[in-house]
Short mmCIF file of C-alpha atoms in Angstrom, two decimals:
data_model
loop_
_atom_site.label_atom_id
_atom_site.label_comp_id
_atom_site.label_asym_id
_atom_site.label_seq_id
_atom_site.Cartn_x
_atom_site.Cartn_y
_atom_site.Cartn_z
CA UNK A 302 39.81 -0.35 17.87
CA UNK A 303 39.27 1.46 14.13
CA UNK A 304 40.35 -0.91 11.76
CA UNK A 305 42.76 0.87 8.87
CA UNK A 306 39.95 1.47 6.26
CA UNK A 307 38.03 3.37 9.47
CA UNK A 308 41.01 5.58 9.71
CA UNK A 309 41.74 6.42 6.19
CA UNK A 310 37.95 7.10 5.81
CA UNK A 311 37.97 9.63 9.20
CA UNK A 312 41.00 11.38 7.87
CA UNK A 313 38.85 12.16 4.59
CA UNK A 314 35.63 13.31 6.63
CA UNK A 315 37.58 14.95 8.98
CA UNK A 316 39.96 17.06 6.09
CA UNK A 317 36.59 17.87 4.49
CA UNK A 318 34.46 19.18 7.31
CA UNK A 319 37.76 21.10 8.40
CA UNK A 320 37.71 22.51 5.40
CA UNK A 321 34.21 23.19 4.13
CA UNK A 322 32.55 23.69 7.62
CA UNK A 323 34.76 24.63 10.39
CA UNK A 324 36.44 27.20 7.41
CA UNK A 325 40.25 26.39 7.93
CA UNK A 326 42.67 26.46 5.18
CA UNK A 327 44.54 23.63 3.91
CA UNK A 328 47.83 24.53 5.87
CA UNK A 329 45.95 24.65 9.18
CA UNK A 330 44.15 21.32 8.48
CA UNK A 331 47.66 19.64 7.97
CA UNK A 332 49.10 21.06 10.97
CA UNK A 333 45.71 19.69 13.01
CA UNK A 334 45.81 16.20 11.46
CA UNK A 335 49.88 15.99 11.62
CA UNK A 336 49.94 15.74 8.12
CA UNK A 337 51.01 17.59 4.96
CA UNK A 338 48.95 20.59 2.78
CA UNK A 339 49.84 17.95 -0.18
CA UNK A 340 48.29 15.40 1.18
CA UNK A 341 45.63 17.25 2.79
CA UNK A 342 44.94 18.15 -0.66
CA UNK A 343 44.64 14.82 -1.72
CA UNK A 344 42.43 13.94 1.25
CA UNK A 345 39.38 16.22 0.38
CA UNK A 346 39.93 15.70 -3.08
CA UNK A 347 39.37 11.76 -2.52
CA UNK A 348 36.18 13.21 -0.29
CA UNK A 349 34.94 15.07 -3.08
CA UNK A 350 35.27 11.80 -5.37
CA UNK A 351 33.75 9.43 -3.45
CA UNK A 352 30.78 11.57 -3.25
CA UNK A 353 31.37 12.43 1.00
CA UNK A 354 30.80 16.23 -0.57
CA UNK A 355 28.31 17.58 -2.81
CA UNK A 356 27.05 20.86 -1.66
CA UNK A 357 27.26 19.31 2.10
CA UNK A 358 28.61 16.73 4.05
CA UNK A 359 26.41 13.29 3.59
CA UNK A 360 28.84 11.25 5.85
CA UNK A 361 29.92 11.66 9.32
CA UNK A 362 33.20 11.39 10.89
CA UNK A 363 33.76 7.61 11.33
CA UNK A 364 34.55 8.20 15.33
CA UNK A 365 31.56 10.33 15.91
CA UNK A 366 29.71 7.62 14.09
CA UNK A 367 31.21 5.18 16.47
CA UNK A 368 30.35 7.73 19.64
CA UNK A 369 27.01 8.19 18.16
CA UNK A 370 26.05 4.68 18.00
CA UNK A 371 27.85 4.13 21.89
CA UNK A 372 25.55 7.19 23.37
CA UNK A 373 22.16 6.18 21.80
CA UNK A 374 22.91 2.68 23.01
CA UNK A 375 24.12 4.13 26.77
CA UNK A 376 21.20 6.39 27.21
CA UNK A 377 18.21 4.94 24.75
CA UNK A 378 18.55 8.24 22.33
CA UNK A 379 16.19 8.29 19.40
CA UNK A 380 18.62 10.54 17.65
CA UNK A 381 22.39 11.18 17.94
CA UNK A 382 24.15 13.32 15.84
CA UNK A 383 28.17 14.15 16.90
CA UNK A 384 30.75 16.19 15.19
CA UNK A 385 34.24 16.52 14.95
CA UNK A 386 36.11 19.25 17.14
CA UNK A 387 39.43 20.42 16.15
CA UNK A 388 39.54 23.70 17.94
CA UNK A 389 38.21 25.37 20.62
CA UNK A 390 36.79 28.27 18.49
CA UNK A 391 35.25 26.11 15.48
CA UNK A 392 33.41 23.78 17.76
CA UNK A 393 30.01 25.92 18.38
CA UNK A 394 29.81 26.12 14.51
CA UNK A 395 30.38 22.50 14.10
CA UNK A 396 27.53 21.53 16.31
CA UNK A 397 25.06 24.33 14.11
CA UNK A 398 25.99 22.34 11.00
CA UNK A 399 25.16 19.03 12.83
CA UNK A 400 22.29 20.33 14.14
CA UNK A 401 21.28 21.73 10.43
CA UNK A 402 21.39 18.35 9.33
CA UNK A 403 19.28 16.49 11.84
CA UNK A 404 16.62 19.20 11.57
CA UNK A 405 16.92 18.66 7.71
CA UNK A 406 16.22 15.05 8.00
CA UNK A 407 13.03 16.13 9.64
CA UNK A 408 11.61 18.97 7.85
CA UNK A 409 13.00 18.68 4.50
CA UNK A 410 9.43 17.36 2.02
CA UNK A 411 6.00 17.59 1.70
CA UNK A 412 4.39 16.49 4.91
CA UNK A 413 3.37 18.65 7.01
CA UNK A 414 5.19 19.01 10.27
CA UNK A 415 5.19 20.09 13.98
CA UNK A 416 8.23 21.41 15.34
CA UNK A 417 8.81 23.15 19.10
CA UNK A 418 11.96 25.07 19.45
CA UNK A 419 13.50 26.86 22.44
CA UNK A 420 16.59 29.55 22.08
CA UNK A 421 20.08 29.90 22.51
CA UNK A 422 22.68 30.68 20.13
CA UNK A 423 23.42 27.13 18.61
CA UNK A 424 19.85 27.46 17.61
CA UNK A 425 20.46 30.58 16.18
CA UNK A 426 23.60 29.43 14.50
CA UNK A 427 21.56 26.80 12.75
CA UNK A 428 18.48 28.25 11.81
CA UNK A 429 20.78 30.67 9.47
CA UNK A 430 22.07 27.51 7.97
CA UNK A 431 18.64 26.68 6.61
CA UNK A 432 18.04 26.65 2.77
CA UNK A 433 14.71 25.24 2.22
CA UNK A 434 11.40 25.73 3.26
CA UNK A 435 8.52 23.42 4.51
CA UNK A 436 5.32 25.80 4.09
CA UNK A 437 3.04 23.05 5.25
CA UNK A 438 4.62 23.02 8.98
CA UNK A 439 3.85 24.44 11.95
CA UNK A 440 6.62 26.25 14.43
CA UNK A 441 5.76 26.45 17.80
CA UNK A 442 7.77 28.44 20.54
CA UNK A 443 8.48 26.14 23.75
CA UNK A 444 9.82 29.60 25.48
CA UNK A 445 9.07 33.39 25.82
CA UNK A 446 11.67 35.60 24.91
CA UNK A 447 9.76 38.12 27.41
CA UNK A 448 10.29 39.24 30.73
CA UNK A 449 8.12 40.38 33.27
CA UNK A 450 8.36 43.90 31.89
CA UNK A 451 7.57 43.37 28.77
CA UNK A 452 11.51 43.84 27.14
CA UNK A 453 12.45 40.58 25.13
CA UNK A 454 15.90 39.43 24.36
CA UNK A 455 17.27 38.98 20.88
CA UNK A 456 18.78 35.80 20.95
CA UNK A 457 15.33 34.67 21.80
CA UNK A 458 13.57 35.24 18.35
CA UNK A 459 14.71 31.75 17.14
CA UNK A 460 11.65 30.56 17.08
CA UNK A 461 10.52 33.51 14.65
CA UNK A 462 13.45 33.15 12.60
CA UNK A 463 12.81 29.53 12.30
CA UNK A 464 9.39 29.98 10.80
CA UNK A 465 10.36 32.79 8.79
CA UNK A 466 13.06 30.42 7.07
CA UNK A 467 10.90 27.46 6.52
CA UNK A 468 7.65 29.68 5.96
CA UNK A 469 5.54 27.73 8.46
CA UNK A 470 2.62 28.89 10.58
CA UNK A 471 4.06 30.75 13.94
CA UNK A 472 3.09 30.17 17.59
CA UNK A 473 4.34 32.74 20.36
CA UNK A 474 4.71 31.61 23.69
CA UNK A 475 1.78 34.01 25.09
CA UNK A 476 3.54 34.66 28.63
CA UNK A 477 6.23 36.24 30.13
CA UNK A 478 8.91 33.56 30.99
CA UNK A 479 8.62 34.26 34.52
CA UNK A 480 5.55 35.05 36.00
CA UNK A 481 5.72 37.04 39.44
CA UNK A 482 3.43 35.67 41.88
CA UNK A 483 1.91 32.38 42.01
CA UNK A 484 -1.53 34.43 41.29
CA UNK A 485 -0.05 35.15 38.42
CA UNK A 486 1.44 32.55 37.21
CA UNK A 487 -2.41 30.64 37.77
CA UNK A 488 -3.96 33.08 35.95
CA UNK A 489 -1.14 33.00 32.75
CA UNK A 490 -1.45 29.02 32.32
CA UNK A 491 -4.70 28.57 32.70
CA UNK A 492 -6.23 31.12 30.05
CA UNK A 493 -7.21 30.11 26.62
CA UNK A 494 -4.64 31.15 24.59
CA UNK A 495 -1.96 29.70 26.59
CA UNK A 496 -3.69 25.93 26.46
CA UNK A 497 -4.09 26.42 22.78
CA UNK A 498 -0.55 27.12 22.66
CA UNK A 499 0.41 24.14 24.68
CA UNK A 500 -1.72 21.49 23.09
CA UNK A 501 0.14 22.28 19.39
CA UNK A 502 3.30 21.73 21.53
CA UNK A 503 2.06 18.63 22.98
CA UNK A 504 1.49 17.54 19.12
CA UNK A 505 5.06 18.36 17.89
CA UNK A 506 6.88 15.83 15.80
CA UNK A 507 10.22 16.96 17.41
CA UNK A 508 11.20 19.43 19.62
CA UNK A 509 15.26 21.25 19.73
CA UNK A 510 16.07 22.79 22.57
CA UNK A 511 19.38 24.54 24.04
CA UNK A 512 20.84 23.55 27.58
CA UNK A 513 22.28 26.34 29.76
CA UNK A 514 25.14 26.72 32.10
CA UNK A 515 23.97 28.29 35.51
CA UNK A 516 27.08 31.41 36.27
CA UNK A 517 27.05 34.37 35.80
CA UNK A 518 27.95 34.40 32.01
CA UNK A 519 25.03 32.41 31.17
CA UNK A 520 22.60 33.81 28.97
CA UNK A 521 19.63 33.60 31.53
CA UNK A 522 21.70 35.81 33.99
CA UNK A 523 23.32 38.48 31.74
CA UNK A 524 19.91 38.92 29.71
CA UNK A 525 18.53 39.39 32.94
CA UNK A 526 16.00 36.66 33.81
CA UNK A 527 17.08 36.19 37.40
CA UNK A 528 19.43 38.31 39.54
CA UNK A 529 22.56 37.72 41.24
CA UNK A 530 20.31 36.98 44.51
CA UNK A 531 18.63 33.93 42.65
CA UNK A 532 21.64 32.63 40.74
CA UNK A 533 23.25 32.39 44.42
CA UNK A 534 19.64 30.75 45.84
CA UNK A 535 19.97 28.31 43.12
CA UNK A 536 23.24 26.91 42.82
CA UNK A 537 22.77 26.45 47.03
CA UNK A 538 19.90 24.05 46.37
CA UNK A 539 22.00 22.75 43.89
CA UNK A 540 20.61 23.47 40.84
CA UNK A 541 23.20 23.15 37.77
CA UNK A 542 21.57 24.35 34.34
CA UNK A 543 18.62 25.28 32.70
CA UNK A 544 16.53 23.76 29.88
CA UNK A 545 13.66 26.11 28.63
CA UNK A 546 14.31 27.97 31.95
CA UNK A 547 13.54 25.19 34.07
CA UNK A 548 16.65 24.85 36.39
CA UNK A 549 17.67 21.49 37.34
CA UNK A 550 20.33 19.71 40.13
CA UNK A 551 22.80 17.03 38.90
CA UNK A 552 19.91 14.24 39.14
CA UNK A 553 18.08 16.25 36.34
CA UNK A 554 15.48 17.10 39.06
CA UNK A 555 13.65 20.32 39.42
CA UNK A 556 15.27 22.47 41.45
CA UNK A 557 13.36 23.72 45.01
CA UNK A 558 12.81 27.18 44.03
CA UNK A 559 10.73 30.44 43.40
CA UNK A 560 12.51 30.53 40.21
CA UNK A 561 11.02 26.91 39.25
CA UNK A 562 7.42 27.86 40.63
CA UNK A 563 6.97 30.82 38.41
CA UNK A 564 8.03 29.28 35.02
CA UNK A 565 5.56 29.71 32.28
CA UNK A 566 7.63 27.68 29.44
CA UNK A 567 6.69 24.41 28.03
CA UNK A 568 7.67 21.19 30.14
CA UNK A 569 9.32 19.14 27.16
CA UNK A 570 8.61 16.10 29.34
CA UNK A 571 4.73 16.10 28.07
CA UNK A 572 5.84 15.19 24.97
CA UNK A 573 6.63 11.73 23.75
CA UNK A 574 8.81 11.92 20.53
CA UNK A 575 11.98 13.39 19.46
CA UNK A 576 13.04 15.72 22.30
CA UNK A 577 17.07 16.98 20.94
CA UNK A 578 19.07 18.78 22.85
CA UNK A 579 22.10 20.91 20.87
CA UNK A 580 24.97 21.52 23.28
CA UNK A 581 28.36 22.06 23.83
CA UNK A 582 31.32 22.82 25.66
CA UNK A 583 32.91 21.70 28.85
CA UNK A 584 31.24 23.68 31.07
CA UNK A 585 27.41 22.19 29.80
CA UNK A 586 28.46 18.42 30.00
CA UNK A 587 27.17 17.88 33.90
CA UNK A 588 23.67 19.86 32.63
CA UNK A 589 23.94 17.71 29.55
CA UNK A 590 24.10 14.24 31.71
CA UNK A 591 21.48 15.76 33.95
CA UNK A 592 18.86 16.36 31.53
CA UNK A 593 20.01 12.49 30.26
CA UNK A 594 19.44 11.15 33.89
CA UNK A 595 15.63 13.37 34.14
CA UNK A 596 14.71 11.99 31.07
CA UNK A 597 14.43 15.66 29.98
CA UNK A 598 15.76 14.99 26.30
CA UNK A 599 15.95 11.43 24.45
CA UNK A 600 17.96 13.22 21.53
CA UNK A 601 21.60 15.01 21.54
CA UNK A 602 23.75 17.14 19.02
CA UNK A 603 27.24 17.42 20.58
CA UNK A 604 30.93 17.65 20.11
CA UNK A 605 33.30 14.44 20.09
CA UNK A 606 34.75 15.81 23.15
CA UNK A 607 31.65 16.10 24.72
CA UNK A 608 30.46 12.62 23.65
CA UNK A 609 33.46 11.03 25.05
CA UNK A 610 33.22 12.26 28.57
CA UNK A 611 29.41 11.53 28.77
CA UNK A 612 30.67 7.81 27.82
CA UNK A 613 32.62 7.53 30.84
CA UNK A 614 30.01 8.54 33.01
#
């Protein structure tokens, strides 16, 4: 139960993330909190005063704090970061900003760094949020953005863009994220480039990574990864999601498949530290408790929503 000083203290956070993150106006934040603009007013003001904003939010949300705390506890998380949701629509740009300010803690200062990233959107959504740079670090792609032919999508440049922000030394994922042939695949991972590539991930200091859906509006299937034929061959040996292309059934095992044999992306598993997943929405929470239960991540960046549900589990 949140004692009366927790509440006050939420309502403050939660006005002033409403309002300087999520965008909303002061109207729309006193119809979400059941309040008035007046005193909504008067609740980021009070923020703003007792130093919860400067040019960003230092403080989080005293029930995320409290979810936070519960999940790292639950499932032995190095890191937990969880943000407030207030509507459907603000919530993927909520979890950017809460991402931003884990992968600040880590890369903000002088010491050189290794960071492995994957792709996605929140990723993306993040990366743009960056405003510093750590020139001494090293970026390493866990993923290609390539397919077989040679055509790469988009979204997939995060790892670029990440370098680019922070002005760190860049390494490509030197495959195609699907090889197609087991001959192939052989001949891929076991070349030079590719083991250089994969001992500087082994040494990363952290590694954020996105967690996919498996339907067919999931990235992997509409940027054309796999085909309709393999979503179906999939989701009948059960598989539920994706991290880093991997797919993976409800236990957080690997998946039974051709799919699964021909991956060329990093298995995050080889690597000991910080391994944070950023993720949201109702229809990633089973691949979010799966990659819990496979040990696949020890780190999440989530909504409230999505941190209460994984408590019940």
């Amino acid at each position: 139960m949140m004692k009366e000083d927790d509440i006050r203290f939420d309502q403050k956070v939660r006005a002033a993330w409403m309002y300087y993150v999520a965008g909303q106006n002061q109207s729309e934040i006193a119809a979400l909190l059941g309040t008035s603009r007046p005193v909504v007013q008067r609740l980021i003001a009070a923020a703003k005063e007792e130093g919860i904003v400067s040019i960003g939010l230092h403080h989080p949300v005293a029930a995320c704090l409290n979810y936070a705390s519960l999940l790292k506890e639950k499932y032995k998380l190095h890191e937990c970061n969880i943000v407030p949701t207030f509507a459907s629509e603000s919530t993927l740009d909520s979890v950017s900003y809460g991402c931003y300010q884990l992968m600040s803690q880590y890369l903000k200062g002088t010491s050189a760094k290794v960071i492995g990233i994957g792709s996605g959107l929140t990723l993306k959504k993040t990366i743009k949020r960056i405003d510093f740079e750590s020139k001494n670090s090293k970026c390493v792609a866990l993923i290609s953005a390539m397919d077989e032919n040679g055509q790469c999508n988009y979204y997939d440049d995060v790892p670029l863009l990440l370098a680019r922000k922070i002005q760190a030394n860049y390494f490509q994922w030197p495959a195609p994220r699907y090889a197609k042939s087991l001959a192939e695949h052989k001949m891929w991972s076991t070349n030079r480039l590719f083991e250089s590539v994969t001992s500087v991930a082994d040494h990363a200091d952290v590694i954020f990574v996105g967690i996919g859906a498996l339907g067919t509006q999931s990235p992997i299937f509409k940027d054309g990864f796999i085909n309709l034929e393999q979503l179906d061959d999939l989701r009948q040996r059960g598989a539920i999601g994706e991290i880093l292309g991997r797919f993976i059934d409800a236990e957080g095992q690997v998946a039974e498949s051709d799919s699964n044999r021909l991956i060329t992306s990093y298995d995050i598993r080889r690597n000991s530290h910080p391994r944070i997943a950023v993720a949201c929405g109702e229809d990633k929470r089973p691949v979010i408790l799966a990659a819990l239960k496979g040990g696949w991540i020890n780190g999440l960046v989530t909504d409230e929503g999505t941190a209460r549900w994984l408590l019940t589990q």
